CSV table of C-alpha atoms in Angstrom, one decimal:
chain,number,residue,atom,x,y,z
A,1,UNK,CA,0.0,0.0,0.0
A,2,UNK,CA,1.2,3.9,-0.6
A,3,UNK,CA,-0.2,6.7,1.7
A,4,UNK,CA,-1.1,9.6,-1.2
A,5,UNK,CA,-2.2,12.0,1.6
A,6,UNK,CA,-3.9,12.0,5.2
A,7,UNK,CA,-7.4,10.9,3.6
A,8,UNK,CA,-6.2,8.8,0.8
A,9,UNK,CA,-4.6,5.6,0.1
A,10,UNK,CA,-4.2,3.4,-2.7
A,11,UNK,CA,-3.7,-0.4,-2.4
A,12,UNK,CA,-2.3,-2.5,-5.5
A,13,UNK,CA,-1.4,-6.3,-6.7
A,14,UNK,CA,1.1,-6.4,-9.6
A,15,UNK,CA,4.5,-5.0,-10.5
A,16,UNK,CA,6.3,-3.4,-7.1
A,17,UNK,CA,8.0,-0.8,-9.4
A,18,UNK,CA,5.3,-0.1,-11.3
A,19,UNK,CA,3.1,0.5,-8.2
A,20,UNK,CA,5.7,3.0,-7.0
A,21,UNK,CA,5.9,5.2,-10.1
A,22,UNK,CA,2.3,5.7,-10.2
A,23,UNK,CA,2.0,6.2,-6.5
A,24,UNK,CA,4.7,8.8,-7.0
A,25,UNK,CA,2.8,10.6,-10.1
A,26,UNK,CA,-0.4,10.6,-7.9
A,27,UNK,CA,1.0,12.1,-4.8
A,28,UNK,CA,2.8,15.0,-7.3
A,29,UNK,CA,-1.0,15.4,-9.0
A,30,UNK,CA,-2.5,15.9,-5.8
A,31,UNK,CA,0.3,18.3,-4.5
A,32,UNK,CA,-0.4,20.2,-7.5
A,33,UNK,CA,-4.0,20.2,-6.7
A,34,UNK,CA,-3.2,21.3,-3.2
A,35,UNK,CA,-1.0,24.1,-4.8
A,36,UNK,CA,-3.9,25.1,-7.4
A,37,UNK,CA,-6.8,25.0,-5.4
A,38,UNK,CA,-5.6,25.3,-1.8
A,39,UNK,CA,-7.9,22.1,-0.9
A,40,UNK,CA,-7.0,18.6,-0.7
A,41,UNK,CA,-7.9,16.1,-4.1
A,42,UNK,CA,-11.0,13.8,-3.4
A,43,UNK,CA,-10.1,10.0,-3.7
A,44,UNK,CA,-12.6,10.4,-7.0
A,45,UNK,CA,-10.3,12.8,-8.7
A,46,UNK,CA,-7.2,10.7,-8.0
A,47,UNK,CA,-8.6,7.5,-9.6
A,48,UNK,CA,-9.5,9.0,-12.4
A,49,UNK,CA,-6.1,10.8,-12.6
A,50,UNK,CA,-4.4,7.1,-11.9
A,51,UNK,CA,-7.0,5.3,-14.6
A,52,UNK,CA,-6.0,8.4,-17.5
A,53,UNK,CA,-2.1,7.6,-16.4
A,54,UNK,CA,-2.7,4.0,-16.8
A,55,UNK,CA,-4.8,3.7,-20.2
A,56,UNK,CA,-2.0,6.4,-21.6
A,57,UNK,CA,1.0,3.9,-21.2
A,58,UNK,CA,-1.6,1.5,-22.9
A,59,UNK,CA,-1.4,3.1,-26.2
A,60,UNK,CA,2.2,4.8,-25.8
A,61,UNK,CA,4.9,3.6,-28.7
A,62,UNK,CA,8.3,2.6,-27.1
A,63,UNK,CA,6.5,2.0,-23.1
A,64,UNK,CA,4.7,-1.0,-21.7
A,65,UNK,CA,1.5,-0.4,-20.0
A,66,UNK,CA,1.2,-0.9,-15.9
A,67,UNK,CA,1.5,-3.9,-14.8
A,68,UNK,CA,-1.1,-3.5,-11.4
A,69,UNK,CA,-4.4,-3.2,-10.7
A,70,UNK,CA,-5.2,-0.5,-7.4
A,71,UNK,CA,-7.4,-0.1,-5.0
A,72,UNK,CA,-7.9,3.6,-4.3
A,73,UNK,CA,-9.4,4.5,-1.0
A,74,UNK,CA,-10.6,7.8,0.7
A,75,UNK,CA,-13.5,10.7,0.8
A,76,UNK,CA,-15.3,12.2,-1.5
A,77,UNK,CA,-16.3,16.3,-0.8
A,78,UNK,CA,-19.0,15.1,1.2
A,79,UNK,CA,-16.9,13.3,3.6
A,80,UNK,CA,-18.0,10.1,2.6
A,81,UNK,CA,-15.9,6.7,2.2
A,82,UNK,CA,-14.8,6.0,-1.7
A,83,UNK,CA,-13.1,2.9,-2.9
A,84,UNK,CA,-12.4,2.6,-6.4
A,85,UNK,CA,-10.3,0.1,-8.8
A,86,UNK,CA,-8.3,0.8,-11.3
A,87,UNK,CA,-6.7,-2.0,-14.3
A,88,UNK,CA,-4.0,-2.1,-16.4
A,89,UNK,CA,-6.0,-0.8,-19.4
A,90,UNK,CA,-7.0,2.9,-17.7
A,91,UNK,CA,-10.8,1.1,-16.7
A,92,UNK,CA,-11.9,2.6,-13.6
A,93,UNK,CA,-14.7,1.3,-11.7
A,94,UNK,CA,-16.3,2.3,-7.6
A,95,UNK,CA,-16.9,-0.6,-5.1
A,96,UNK,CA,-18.7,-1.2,-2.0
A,97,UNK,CA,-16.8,-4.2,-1.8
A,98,UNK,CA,-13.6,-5.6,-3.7
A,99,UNK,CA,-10.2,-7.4,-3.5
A,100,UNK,CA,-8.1,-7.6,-6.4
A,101,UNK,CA,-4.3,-10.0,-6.5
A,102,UNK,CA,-4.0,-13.9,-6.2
A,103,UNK,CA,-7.2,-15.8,-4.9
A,104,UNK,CA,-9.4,-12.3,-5.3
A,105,UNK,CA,-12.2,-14.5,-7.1
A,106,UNK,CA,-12.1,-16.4,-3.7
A,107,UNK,CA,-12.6,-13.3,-1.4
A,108,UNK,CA,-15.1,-11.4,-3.8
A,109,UNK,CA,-17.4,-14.7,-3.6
A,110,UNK,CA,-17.4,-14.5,0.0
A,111,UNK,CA,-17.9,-10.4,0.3
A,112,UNK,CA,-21.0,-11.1,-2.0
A,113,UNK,CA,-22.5,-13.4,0.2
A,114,UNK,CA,-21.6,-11.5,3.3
A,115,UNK,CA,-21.4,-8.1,2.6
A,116,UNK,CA,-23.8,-6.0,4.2
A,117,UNK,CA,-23.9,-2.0,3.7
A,118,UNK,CA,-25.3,-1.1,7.2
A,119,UNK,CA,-22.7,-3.1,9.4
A,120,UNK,CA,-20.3,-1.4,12.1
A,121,UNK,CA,-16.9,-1.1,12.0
A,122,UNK,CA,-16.5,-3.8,14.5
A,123,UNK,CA,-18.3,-6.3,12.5
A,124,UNK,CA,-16.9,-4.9,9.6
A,125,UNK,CA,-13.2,-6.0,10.2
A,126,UNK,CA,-14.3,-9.0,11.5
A,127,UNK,CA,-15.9,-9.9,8.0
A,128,UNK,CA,-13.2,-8.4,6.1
A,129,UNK,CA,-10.5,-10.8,8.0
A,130,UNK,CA,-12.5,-13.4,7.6
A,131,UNK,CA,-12.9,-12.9,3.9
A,132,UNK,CA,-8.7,-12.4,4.4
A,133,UNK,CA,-8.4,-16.0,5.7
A,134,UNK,CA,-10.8,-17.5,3.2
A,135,UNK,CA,-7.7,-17.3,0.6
A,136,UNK,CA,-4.1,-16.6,2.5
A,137,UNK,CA,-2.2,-18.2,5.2
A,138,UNK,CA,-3.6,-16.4,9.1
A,139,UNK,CA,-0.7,-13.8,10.2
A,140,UNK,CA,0.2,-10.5,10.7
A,141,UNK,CA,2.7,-10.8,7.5
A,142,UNK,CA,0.5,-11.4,5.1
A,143,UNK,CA,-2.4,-8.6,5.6
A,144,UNK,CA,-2.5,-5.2,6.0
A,145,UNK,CA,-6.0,-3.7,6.8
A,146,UNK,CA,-6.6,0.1,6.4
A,147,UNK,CA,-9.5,1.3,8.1
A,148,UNK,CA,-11.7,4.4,6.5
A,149,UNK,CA,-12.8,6.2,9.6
A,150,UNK,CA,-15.9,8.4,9.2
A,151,UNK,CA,-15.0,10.1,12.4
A,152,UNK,CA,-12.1,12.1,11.6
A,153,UNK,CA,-11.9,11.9,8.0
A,154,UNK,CA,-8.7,9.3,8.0
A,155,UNK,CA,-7.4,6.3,6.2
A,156,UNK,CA,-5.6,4.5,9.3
A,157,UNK,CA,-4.1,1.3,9.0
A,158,UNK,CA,-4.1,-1.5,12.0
A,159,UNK,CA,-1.2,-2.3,13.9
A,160,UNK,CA,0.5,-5.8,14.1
A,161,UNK,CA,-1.1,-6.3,17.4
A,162,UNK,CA,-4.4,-5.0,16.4
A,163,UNK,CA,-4.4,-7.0,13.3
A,164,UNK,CA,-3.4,-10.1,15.3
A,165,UNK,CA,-5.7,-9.9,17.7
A,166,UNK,CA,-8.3,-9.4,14.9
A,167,UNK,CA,-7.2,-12.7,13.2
A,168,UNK,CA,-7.4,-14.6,16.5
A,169,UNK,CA,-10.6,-13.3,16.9
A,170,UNK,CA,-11.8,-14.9,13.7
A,171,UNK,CA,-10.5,-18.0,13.7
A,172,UNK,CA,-12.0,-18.6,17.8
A,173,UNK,CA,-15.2,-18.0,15.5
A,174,UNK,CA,-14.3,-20.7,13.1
A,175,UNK,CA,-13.1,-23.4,14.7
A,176,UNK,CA,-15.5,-23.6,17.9
């Protein structure tokens, strides 16, 4: 994951490298929107900015288009949570729910069945780990959660302990 800004933060699963030059591009866009308009960029403004960046290098002679599809979290003007996905070929699309990398087909099955747009944040992480487990091996080295808090406007991402006590949490539930 790549922190763009205090209320923004964009997740990927592909090329390492590639991930970090369009993080970098992003963060200078959104300085320059900072600069411009004295306000910070809404997440919708940097996945569309991302998307454009990405379908360019799709039709560019002599470059190779992005190898990564991203998750782009934050708030809209309204203060309201955003996620949105981004592929290879500049398509952009908004989620309620989503995972994108290795076993994603796995964890979007589950979210569908599960996912419910009225639950708590508690509840919440709970089904998001869960969904987690469904596809990769339980500990703290293999997740990163970011949280979206309403509260204070902030993408925040849970500690090792947190995260660990999350995953325990989960797997009491399953197993007894």
């Amino acid at each position: 994951y790549k922190r763009q800004d205090e209320n923004t933060c964009i997740a990927f699963a592909g090329l390492n490298a590639d991930a970090r030059i369009l993080a970098n591009m992003a963060r200078v866009e959104a300085q320059s929107y900072r600069l411009s308009y004295e306000d910070a960029p809404t997440v919708d403004y940097i996945a569309r900015y991302i998307s454009s960046c990405q379908q360019k290098f799709t039709q560019k002679g002599g470059a190779r288009p992005f190898g990564l599809s991203n998750f782009i979290c934050g708030f809209d003007q309204l203060s309201r949570p955003r996620l949105f996905q981004t592929e290879p070929s500049g398509f952009c699309t908004e989620w309620k729910a989503n995972a994108i990398g290795r076993n994603s087909k796995q964890v979007r099955e589950f979210l569908e069945k599960n996912f419910a747009p009225d639950l708590n944040r508690e509840d919440t992480l709970r089904l998001v780990t869960r969904a987690l487990l469904e596809s990769v091996e339980a500990n703290t080295k293999n997740v990163d959660i970011a949280i979206i808090s309403t509260e204070d406007r902030r993408v925040q991402f849970l500690g090792e302990s947190d995260l660990q006590k999350a995953i325990d949490y989960v797997i009491c539930l399953l197993y007894t």
